Coordinates of N, CA and C in Angstrom, one line a residue:
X1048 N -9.0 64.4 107.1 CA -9.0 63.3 108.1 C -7.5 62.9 108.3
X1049 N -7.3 62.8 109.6 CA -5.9 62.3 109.8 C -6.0 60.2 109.4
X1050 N -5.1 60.0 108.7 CA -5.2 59.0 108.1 C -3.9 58.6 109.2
X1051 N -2.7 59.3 109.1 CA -1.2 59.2 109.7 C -1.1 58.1 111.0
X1052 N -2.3 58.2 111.9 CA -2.4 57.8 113.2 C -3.5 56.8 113.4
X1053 N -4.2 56.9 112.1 CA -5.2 55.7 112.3 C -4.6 54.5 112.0
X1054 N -5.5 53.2 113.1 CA -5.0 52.2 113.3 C -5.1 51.5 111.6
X1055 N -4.6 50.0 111.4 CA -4.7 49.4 110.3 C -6.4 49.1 110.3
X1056 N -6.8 48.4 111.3 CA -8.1 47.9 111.1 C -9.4 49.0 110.4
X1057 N -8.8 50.4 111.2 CA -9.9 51.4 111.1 C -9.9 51.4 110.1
X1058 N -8.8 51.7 109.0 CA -8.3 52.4 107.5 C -8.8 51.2 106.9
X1059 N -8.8 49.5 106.7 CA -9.5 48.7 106.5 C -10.8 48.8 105.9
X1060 N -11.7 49.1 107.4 CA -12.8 49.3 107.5 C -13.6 50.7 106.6
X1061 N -12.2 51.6 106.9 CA -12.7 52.9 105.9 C -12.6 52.7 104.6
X1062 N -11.8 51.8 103.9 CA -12.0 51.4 102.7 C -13.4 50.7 101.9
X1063 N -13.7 49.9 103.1 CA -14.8 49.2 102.9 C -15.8 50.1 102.6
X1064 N -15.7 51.2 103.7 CA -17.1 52.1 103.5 C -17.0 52.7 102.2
X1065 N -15.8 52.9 101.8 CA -15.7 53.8 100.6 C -16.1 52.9 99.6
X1066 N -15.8 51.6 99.3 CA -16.1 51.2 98.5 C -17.8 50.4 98.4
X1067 N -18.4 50.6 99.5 CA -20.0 50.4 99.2 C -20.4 51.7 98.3
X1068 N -19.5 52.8 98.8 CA -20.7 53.9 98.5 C -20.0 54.4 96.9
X1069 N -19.2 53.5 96.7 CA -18.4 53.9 95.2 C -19.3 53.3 94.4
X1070 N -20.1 52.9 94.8 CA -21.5 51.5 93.5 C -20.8 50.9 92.5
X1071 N -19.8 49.8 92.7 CA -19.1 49.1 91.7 C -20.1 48.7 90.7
X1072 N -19.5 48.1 89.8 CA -20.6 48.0 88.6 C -19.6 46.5 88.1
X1073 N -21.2 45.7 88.2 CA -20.3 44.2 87.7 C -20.5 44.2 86.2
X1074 N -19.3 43.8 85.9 CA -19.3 43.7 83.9 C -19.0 42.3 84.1
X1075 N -18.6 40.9 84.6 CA -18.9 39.9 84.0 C -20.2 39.4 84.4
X1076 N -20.3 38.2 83.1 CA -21.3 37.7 83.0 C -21.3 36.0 82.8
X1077 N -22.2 35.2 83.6 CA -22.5 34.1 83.5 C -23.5 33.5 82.4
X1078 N -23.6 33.5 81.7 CA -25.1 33.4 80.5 C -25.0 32.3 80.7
X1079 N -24.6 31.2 81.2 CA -25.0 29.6 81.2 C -26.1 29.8 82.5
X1080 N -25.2 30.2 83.4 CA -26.4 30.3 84.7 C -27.3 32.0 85.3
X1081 N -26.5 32.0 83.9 CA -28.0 33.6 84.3 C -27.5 34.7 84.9
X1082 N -26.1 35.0 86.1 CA -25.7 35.9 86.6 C -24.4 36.7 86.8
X1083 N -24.7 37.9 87.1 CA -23.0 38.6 86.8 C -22.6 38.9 88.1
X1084 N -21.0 38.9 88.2 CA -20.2 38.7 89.0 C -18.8 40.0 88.6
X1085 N -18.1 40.3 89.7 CA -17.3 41.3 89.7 C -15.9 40.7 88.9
X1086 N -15.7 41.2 88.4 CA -14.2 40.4 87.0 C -13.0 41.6 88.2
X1087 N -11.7 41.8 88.1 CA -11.0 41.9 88.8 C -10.9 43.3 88.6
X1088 N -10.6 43.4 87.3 CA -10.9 44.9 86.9 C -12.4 46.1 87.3
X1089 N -12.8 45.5 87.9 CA -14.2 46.3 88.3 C -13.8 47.0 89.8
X1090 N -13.3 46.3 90.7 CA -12.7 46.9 91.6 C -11.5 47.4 92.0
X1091 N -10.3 46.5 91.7 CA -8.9 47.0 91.8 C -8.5 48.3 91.3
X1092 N -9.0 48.9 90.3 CA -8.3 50.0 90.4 C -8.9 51.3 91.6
X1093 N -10.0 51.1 91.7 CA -11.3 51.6 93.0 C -10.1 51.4 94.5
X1094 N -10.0 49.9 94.5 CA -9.1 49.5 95.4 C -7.5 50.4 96.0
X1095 N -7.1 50.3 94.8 CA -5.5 50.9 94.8 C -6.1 52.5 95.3
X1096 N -6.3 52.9 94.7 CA -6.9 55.0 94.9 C -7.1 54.8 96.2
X1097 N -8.2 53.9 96.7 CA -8.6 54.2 98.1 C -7.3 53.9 99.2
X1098 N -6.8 52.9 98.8 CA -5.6 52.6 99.6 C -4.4 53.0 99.6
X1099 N -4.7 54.1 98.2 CA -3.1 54.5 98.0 C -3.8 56.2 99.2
X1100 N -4.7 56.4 99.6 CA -5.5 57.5 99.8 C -5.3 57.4 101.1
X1101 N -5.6 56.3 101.9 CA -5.7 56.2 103.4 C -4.3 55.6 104.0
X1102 N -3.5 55.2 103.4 CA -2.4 54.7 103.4 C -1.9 53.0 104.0
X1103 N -2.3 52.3 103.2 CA -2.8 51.1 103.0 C -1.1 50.4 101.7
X1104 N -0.6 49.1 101.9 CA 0.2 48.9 101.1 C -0.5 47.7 100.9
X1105 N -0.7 46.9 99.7 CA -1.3 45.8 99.7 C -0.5 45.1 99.1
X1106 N 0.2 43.7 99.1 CA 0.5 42.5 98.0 C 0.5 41.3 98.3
X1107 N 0.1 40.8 96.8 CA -0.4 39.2 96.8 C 0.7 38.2 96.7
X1108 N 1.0 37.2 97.3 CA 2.1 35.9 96.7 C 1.2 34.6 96.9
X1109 N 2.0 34.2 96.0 CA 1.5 32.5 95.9 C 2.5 31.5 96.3
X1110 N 2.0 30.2 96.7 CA 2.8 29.2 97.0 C 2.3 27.7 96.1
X1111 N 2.5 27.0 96.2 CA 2.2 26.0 95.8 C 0.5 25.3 96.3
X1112 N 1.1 26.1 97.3 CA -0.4 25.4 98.8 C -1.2 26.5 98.7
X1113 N -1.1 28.1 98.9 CA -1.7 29.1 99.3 C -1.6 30.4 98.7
X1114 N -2.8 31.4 98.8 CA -2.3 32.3 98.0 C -2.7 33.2 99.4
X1115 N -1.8 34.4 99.7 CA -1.9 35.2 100.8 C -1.8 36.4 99.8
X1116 N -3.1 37.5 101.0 CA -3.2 38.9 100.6 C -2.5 39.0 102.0
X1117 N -1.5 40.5 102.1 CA -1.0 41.0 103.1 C -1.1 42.2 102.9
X1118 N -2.3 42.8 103.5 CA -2.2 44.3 103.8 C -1.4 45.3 105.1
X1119 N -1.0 46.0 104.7 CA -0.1 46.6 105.7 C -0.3 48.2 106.1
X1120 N -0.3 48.5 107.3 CA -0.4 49.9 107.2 C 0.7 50.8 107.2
X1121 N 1.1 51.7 105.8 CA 2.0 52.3 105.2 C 2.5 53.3 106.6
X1122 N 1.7 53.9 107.4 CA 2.0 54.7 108.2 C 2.8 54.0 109.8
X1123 N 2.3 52.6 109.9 CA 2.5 52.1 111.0 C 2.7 50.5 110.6
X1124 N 4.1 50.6 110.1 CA 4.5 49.3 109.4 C 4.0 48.1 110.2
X1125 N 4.7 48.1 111.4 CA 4.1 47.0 112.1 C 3.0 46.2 112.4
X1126 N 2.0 47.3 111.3 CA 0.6 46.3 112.2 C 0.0 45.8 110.3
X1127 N 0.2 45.0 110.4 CA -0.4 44.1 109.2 C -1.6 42.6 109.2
X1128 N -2.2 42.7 108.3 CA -2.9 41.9 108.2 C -3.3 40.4 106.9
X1129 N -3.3 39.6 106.9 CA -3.1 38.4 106.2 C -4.4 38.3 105.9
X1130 N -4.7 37.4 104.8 CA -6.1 37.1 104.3 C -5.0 35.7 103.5
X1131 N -5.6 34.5 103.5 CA -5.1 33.6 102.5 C -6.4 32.5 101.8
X1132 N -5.9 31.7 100.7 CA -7.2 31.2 100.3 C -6.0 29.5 99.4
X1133 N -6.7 28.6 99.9 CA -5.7 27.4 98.8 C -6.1 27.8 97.4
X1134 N -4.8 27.3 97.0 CA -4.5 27.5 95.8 C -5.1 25.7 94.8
X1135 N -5.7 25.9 93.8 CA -6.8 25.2 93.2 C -6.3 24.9 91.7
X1136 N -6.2 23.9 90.7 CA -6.0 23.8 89.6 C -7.3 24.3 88.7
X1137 N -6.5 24.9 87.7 CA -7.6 24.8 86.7 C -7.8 24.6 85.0
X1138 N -8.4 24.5 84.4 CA -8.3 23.9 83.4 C -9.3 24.6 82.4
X1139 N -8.6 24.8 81.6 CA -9.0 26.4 80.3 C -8.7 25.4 78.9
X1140 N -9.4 25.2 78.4 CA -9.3 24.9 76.9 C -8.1 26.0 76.1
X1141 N -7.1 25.2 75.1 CA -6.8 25.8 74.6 C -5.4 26.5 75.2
X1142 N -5.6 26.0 76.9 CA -4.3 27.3 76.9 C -3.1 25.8 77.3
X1143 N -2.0 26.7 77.8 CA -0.8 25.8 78.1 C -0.6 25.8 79.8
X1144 N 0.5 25.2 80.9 CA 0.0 25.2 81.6 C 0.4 26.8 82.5
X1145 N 1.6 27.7 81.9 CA 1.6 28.8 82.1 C 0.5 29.7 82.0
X1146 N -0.6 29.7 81.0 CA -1.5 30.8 81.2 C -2.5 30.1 82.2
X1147 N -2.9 28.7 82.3 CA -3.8 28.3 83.3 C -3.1 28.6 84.5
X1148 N -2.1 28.6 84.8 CA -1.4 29.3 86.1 C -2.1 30.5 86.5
X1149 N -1.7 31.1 84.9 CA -2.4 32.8 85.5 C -3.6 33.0 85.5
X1150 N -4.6 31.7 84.9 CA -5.8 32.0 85.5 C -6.0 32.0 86.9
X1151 N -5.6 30.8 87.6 CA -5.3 30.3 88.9 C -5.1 31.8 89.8
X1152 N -3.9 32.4 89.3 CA -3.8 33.2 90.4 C -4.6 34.8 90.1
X1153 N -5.2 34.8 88.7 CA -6.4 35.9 88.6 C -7.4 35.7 89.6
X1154 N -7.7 34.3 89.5 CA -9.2 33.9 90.5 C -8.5 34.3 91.9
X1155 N -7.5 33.8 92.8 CA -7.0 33.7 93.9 C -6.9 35.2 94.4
X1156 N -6.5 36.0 93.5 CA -6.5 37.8 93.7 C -7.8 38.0 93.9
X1157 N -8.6 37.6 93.1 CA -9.7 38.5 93.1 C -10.5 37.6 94.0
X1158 N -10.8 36.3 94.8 CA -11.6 36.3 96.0 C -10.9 37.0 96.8
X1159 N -9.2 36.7 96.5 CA -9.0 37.9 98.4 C -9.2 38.7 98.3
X1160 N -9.0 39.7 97.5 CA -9.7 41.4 97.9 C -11.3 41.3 97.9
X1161 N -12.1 40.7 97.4 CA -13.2 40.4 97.8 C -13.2 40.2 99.3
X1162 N -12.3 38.9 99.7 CA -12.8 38.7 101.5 C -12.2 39.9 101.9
X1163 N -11.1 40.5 101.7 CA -10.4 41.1 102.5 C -11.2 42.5 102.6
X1164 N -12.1 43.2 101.9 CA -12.8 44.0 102.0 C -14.2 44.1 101.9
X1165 N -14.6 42.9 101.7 CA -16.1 42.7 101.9 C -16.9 43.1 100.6
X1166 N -16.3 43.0 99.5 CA -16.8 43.4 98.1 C -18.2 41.9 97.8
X1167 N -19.2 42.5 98.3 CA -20.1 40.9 97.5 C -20.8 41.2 96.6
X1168 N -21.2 39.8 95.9 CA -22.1 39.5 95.0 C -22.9 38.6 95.0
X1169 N -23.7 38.3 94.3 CA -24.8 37.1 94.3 C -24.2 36.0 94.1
X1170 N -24.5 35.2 95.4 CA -24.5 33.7 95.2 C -24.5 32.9 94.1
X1171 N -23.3 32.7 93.2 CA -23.1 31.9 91.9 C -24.7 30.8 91.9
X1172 N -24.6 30.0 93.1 CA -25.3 28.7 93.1 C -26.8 29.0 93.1
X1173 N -27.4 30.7 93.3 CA -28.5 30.7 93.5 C -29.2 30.8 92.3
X1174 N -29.0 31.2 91.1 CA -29.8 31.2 90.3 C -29.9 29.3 89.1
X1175 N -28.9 28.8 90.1 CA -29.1 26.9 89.4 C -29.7 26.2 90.2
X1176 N -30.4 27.0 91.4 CA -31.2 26.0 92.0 C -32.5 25.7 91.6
X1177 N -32.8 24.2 91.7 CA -33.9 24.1 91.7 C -33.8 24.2 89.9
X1178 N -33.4 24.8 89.3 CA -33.7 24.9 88.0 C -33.1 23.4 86.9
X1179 N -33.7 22.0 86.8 CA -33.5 21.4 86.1 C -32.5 21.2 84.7
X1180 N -33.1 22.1 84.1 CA -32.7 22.6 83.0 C -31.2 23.2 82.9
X1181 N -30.8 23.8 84.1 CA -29.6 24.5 83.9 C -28.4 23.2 85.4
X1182 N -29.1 22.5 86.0 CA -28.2 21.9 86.4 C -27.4 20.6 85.9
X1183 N -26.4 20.6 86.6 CA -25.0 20.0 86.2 C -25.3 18.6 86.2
X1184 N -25.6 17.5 85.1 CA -24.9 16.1 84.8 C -23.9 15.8 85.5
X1185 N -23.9 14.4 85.9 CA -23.0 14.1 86.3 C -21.8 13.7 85.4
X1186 N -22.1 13.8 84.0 CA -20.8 13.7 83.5 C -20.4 14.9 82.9
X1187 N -21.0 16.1 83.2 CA -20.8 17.2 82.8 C -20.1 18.2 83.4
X1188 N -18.9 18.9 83.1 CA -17.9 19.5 84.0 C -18.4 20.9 83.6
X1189 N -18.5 22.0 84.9 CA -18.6 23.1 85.4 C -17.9 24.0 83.8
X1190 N -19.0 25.0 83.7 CA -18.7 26.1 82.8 C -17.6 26.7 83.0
X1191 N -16.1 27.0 82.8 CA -15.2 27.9 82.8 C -15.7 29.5 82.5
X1192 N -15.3 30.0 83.5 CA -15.1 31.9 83.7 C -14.3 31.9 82.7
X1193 N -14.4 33.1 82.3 CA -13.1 33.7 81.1 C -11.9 34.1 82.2
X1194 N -10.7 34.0 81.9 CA -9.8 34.8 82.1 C -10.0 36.2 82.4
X1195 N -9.6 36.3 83.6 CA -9.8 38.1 83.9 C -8.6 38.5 83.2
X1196 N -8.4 40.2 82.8 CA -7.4 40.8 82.5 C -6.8 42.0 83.5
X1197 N -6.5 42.1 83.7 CA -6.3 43.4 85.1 C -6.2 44.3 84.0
X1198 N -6.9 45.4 84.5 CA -7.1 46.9 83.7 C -5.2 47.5 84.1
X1199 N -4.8 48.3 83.4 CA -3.2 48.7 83.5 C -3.9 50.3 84.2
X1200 N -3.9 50.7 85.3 CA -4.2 52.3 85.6 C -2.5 53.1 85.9
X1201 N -2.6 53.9 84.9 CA -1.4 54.9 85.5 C -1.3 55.5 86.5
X1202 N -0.1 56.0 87.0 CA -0.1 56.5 88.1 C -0.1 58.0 88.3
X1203 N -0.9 58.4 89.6 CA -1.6 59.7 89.7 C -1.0 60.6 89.7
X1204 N -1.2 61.8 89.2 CA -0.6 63.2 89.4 C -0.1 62.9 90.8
X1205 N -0.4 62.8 92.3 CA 0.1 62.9 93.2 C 0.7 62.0 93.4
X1206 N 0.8 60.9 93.2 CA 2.2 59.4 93.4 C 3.6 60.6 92.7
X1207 N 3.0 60.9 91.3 CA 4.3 61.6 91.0 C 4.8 62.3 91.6
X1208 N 4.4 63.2 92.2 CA 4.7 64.3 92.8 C 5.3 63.8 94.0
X1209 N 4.6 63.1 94.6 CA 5.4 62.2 96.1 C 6.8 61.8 95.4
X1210 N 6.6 61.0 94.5 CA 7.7 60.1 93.9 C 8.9 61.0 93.9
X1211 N 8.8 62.6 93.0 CA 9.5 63.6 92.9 C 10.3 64.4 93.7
X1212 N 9.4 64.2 94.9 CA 9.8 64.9 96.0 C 10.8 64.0 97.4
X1213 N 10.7 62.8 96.8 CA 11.1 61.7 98.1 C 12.4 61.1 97.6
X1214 N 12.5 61.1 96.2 CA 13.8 60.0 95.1 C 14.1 61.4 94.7
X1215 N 15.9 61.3 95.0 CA 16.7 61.9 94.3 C 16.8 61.2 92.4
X1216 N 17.3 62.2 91.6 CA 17.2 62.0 90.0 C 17.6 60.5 90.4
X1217 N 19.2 60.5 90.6 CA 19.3 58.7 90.6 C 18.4 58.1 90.9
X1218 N 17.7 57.9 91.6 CA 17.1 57.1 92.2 C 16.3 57.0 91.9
X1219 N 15.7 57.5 90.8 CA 14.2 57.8 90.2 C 14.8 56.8 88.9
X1220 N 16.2 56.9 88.0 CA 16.6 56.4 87.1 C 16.6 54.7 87.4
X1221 N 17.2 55.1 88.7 CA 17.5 53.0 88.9 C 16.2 52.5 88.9
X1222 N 14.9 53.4 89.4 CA 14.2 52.6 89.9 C 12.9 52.1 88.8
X1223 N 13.3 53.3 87.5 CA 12.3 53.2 86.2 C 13.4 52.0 86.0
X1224 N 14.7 51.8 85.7 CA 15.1 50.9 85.3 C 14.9 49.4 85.8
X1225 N 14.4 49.3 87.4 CA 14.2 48.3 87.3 C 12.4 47.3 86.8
X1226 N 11.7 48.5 86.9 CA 10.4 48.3 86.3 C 10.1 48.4 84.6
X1227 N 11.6 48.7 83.7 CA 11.3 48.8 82.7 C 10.4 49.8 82.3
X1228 N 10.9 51.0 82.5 CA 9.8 52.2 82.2 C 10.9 53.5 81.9
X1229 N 10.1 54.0 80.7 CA 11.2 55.1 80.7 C 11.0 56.5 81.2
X1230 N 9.7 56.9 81.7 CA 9.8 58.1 82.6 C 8.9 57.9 83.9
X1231 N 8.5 58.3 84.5 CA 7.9 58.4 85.8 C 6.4 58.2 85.3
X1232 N 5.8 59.0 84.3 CA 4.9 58.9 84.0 C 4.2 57.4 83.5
X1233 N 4.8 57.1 83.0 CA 4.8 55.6 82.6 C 4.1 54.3 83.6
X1234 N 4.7 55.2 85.1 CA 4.5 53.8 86.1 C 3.0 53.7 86.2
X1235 N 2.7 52.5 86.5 CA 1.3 51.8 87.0 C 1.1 52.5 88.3
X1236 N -0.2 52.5 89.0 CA -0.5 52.7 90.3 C 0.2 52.0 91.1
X1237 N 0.3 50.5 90.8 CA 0.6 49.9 91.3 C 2.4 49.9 92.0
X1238 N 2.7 50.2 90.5 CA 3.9 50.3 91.0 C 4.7 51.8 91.7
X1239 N 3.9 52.9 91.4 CA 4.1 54.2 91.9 C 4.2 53.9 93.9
X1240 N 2.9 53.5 93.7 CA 2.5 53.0 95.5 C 3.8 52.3 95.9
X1241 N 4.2 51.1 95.5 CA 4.9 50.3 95.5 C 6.6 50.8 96.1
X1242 N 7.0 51.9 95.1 CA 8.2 52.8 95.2 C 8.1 53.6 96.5
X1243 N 6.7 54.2 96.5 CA 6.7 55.1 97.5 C 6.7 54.3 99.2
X1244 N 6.4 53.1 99.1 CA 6.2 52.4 100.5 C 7.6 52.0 100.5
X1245 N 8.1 51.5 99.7 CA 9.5 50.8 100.5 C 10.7 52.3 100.8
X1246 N 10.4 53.7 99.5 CA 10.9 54.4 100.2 C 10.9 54.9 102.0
X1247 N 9.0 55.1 102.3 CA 9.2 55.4 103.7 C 9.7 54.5 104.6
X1248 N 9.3 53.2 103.9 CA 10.0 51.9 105.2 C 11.0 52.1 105.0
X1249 N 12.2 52.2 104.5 CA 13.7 52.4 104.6 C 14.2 54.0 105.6
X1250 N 13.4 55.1 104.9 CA 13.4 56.2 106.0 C 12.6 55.9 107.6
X1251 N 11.9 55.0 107.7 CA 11.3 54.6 109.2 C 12.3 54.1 110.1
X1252 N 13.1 52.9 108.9 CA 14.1 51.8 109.0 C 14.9 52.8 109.8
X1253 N 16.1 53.9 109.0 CA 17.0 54.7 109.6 C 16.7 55.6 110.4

């Protein structure tokens, strides 16, 4: 399939397909109200493959106000697309306000790639309706989710090989040096992809 000349939306959309028919499998769980839900690690690494596959660049920032997904299409810089969601306090027993930060921006990642590619689940609220027993007092504050962890996936035989074939030695050295890594193998998906997009956008650039 020529991926090269397809538009952003299509490649989007072909992700989506790919990932109905990948049958994610939800590992968290609610036991206060009965139901399980996608933890971040169930799809992102599904995510990255498919995107690093059709050529898709994806990254998340936060602001004070907002957290924006911006996907981009690696082949045809110019056409990108935004997904954003407000940004929400939250409050974890036990932690300080740096790790609740990083709960904050686990949740914010993980509904955007959810909207942004249409990953669903069951309605949190559907299994507390109507059910007495499991609904919320009014002096009683909402069950806390555990902290997601993002699964660490290495980067693929083929990122390397791209990586090998695109970065001269230097360039390979400065660039482990600035991700703290000591050989190519080492890199994340994330960050393999990462290298390889700002390389082509600089050769697009010139």
């Amino acid at each position: 399939m020529d991926y090269a000349n397809m538009s952003l939306w299509k490649k989007i959309q072909l992700v989506k397909q790919k990932l109905l028919e990948s049958n994610l499998t939800q590992t968290g769980e609610n036991k206060f109200a009965g139901f399980k839900y996608y933890e971040l690690g169930d799809f992102i690494p599904t995510v990255i493959r498919l995107c690093n596959e059709v050529g898709l660049f994806t990254k998340v920032t936060f602001t004070n106000e907002v957290a924006t997904l911006r996907i981009v299409n690696s082949d045809k810089q110019e056409q990108f697309e935004e997904y954003t969601s407000p940004m929400r306090d939250l409050e974890l027993k036990g932690c300080n306000q740096i790790q609740a930060l990083g709960g904050v921006e686990t949740y914010s990642r993980r509904y955007l790639y959810m909207s942004a590619f249409d990953i669903t689940e069951n309605d949190m609220f559907d299994p507390t309706t109507g059910d007495k027993s499991k609904a919320l007092q009014p002096t009683q504050k909402p069950v806390q989710q555990k902290t997601v962890q993002q699964k660490i996936v290495k980067a693929t035989d083929k990122q390397i090989e791209v990586i090998k074939s695109i970065f001269t030695s230097e360039e390979i050295t400065k660039a482990l040096e600035l991700v703290k890594k000591e050989k190519i193998e080492d890199l994340t998906v994330q960050e393999a992809s990462s290298l390889i997009s700002k390389k082509k956008k600089v050769e697009t650039v010139a």
